[in-house]
Coordinates of C-alpha atoms in Angstrom, one line a residue:
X145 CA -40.0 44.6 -26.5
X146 CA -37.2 42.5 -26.9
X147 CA -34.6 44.3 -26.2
X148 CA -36.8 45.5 -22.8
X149 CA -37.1 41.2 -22.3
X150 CA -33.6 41.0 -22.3
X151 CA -32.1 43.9 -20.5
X152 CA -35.1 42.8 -17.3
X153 CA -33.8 39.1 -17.4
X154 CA -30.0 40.0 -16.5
X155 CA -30.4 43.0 -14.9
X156 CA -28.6 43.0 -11.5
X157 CA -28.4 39.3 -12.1
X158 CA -24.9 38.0 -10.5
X159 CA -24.2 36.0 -13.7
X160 CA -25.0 38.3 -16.0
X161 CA -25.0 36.2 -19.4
X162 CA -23.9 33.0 -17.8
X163 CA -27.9 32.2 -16.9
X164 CA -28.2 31.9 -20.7
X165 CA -25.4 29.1 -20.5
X166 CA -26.8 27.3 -17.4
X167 CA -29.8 25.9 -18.6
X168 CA -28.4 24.5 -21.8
X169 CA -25.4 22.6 -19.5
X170 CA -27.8 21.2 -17.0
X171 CA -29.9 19.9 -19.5
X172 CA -26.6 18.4 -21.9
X173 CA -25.5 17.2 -18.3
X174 CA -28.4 15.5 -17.6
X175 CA -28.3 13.7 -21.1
X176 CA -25.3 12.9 -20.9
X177 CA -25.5 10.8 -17.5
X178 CA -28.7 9.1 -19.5
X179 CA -26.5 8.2 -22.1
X180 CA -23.6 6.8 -19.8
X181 CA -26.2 5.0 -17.6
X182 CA -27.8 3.7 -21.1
X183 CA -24.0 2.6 -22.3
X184 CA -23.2 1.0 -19.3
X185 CA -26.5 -1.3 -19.3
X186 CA -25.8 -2.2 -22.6
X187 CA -22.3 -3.2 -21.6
X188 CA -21.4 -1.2 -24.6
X189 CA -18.7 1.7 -25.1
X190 CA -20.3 5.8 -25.1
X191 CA -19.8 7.0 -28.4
X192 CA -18.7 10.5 -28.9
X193 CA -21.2 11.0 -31.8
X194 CA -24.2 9.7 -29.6
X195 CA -23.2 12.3 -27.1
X196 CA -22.4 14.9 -29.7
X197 CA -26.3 14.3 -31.3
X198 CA -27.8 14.5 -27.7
X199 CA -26.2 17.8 -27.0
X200 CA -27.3 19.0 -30.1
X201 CA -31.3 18.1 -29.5
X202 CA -30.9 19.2 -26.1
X203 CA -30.2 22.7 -27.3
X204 CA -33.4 22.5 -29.7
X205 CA -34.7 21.0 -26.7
X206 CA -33.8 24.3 -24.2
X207 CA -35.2 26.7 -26.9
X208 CA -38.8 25.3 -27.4
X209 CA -39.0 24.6 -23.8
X210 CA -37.9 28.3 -22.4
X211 CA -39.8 29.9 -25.0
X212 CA -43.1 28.5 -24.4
X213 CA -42.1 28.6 -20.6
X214 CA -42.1 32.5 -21.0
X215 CA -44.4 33.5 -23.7
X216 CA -47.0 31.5 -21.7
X217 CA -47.5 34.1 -19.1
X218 CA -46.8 37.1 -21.8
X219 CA -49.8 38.2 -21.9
X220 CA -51.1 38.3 -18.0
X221 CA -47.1 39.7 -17.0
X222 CA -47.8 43.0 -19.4
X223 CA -51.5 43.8 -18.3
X224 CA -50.7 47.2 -18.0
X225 CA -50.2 47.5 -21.8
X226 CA -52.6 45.6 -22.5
X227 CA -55.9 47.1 -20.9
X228 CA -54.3 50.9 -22.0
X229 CA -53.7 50.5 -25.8
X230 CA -54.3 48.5 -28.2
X231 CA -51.3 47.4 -31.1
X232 CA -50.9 43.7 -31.8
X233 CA -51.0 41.5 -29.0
X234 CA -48.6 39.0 -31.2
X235 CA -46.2 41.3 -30.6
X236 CA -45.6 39.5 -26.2
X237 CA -45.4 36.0 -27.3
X238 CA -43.6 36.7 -30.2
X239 CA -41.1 39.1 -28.2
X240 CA -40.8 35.6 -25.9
X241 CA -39.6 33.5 -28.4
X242 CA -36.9 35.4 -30.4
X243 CA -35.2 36.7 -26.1
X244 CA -35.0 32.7 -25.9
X245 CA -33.8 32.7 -29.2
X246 CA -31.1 35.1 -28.3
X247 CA -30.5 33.1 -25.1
X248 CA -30.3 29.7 -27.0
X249 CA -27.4 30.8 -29.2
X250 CA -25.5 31.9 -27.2
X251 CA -24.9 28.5 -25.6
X252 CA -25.1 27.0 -29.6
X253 CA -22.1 28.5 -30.5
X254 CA -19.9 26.9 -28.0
X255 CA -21.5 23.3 -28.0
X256 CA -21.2 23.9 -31.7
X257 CA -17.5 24.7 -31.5
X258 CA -17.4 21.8 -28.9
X259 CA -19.2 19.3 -31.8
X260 CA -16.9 20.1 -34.3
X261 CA -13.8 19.5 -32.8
X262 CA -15.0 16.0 -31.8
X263 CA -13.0 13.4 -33.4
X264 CA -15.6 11.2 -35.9
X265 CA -18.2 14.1 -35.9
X266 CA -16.2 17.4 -38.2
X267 CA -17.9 19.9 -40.6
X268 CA -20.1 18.2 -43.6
X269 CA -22.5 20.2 -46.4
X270 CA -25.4 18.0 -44.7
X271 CA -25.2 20.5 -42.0
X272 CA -27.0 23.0 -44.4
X273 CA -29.8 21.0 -43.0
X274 CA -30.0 22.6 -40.0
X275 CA -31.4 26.0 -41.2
X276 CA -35.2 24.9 -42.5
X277 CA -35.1 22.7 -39.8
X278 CA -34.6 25.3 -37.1
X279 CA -36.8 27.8 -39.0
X280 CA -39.3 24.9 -38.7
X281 CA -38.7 24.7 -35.2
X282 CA -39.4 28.2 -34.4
X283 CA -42.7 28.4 -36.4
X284 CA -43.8 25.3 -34.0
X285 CA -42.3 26.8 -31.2
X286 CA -44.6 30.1 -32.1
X287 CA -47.5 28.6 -32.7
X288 CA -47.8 26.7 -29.1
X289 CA -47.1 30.2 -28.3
X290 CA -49.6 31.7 -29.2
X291 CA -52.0 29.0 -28.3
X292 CA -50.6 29.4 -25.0
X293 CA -50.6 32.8 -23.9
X294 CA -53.8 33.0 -25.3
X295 CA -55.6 30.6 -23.8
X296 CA -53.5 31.9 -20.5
X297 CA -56.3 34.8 -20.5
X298 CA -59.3 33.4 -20.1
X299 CA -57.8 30.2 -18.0
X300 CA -55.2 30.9 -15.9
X301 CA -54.3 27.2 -14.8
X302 CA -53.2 27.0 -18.5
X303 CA -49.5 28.2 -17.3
X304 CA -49.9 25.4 -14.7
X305 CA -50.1 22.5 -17.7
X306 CA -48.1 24.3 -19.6
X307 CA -45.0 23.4 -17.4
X308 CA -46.5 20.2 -17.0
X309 CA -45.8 19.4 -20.6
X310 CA -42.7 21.2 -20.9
X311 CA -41.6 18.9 -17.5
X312 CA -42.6 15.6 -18.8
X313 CA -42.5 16.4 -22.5
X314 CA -38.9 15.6 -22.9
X315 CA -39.0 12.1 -22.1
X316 CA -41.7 11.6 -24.7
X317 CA -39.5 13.6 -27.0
X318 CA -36.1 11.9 -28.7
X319 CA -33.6 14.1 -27.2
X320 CA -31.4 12.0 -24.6
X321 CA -31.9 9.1 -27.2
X322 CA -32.9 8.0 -30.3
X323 CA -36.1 6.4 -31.8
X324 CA -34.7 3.2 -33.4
X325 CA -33.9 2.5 -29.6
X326 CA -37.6 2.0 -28.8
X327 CA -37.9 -0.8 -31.8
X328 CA -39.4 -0.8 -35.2
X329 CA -43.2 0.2 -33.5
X330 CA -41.9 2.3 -31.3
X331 CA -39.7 4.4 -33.1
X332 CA -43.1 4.9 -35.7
X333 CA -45.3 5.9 -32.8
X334 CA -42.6 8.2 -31.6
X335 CA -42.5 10.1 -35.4
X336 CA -45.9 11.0 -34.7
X337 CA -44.5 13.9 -32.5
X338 CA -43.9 16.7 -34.8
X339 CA -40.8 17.5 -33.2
X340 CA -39.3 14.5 -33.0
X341 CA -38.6 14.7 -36.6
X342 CA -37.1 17.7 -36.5
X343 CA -34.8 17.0 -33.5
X344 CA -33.8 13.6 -35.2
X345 CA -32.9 15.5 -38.1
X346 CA -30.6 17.7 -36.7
X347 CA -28.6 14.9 -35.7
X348 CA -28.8 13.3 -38.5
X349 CA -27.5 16.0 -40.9
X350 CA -25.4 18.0 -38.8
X351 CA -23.4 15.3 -36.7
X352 CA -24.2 11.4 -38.5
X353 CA -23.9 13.8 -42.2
X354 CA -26.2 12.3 -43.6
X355 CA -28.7 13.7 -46.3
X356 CA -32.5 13.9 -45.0
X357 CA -33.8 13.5 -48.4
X358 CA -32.7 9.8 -48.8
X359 CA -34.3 6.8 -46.3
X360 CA -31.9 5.2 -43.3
X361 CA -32.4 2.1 -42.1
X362 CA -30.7 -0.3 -39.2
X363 CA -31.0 -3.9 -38.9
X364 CA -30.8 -5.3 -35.6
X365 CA -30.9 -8.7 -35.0
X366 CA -33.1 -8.9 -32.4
X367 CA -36.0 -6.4 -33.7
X368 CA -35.1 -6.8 -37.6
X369 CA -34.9 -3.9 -39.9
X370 CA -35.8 -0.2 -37.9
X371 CA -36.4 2.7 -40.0
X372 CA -34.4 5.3 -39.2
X373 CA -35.2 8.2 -41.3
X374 CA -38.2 8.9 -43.6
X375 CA -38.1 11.9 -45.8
X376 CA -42.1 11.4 -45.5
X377 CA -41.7 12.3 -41.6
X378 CA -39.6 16.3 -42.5
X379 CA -42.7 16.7 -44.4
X380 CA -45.2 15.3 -41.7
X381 CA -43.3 18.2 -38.8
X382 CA -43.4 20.6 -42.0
X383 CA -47.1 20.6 -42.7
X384 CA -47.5 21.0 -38.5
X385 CA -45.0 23.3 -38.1
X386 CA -46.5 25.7 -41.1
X387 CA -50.1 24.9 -40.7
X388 CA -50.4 25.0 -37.1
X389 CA -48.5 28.8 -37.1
X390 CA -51.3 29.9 -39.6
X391 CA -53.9 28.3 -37.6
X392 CA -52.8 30.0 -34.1
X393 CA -52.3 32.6 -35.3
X394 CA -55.9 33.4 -36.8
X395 CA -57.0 32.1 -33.7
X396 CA -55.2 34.3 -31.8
X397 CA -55.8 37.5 -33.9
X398 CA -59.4 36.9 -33.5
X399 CA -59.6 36.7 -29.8
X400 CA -57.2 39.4 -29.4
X401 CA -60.0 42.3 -29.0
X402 CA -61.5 40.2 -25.7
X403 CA -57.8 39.9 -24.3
X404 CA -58.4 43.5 -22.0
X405 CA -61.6 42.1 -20.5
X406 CA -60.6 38.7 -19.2
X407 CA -57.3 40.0 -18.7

């Protein structure tokens, strides 16, 4: 299925593998003027590791977003296989996410080479960091899959608010800035986001190097001391990330036998 997913998307497509690069630099371009705009308020300089931490959640950012974009109409896009046969139905969403996988990395590898060469932002062992937190990432990612494409079946406007949320969701997500920008309340409410966390930490560890298991804290003059970083808050996207996976997908597993009917 996914190797089916991926030969459809770029067959006869004029760019071939380039589509996997576009979205990721529209999106890093867009942050990027946020961030200049955002600099140039402040009457402050851009710094190269604010831009280097924004391309990074951006990417994070594109994945989650084009997966669930996809694996929201999985389902009602392969009726044909669905009404005929039956094998699990995890199988369509899950094919979804690991083709946007597939199209995420490719654009990772060069903003990652781009990062690195950076001056200020280099190679550190924090970066190690980034594995459980993108394996994190994709079990979220996965579970609102599977949420999503099933709930798709039996009400089809569900693709409709679907992109809704994917649309707007980015501007109550920290990816073109960071949370100790909206204040010491703000930034808490924002951690309540389970992927906020995880997109924070990314930053964090891979580009500002530092360890996610100690605390980081700011003080700001005008708003006092801002938490940073909690190691409470890895835990809070960990428990969602895990326990929401199991919970979709027992949900979806037991609706799966209704799925040729509404279908």
């Amino acid at each position: 299925m996914i190797l089916r997913d991926i030969r459809i998307r770029y067959k006869q497509a004029v760019m071939g593998f380039g589509w996997a690069l576009l979205m990721p630099i529209l999106v890093v371009g867009s942050g990027f003027v946020v961030k200049y705009v955002l600099a140039q308020t402040a009457g402050s300089p851009l710094e190269t590791r604010a831009v280097a931490g924004m391309a990074l959640k951006a990417l994070a950012w594109t994945f989650f977003a084009g997966a669930l974009g996809f694996a929201t109409n999985s389902l009602t896009n392969n009726i044909a296989l669905v009404t005929k046969i039956y094998f699990p139905r995890e199988v369509f969403p899950l094919s979804a996410v690991l083709v946007q996988a597939f199209d995420t990395s490719i654009g990772t590898l060069l903003v990652l080479a781009a990062i690195v060469a950076l001056p200020g932002v280099g190679l550190s062992w924090t970066g190690l960091w980034a594995f459980p937190l993108l394996l994190l990432l994709m079990a979220l990612t996965t579970a609102l899959a599977l949420v999503l494409s099933c709930a798709n079946v039996f009400f089809r406007d569900v693709k409709y608010i679907a992109q809704l949320l994917i649309t707007f969701g980015i501007f109550f997500t920290p990816v073109f800035y960071e949370t100790e920008m909206l204040g010491p309340t703000g930034s808490q409410i924002m951690m309540l986001n389970p992927l906020a966390a995880l997109l924070e930490g990314l930053r964090l560890s891979v580009v500002e190097h530092h360890g996610l298991w100690q605390v980081l804290t700011n003080s700001i003059p005008a708003d006092g001391q801002i938490l940073i970083w909690h190691p409470g808050w890895l835990a809070y996207s960990a428990l969602w990330a895990i326990g929401s996976l199991l919970a979709c997908w027992r949900l979806f597993h037991r609706l799966e036998f209704l799925y040729a009917e509404y279908i």
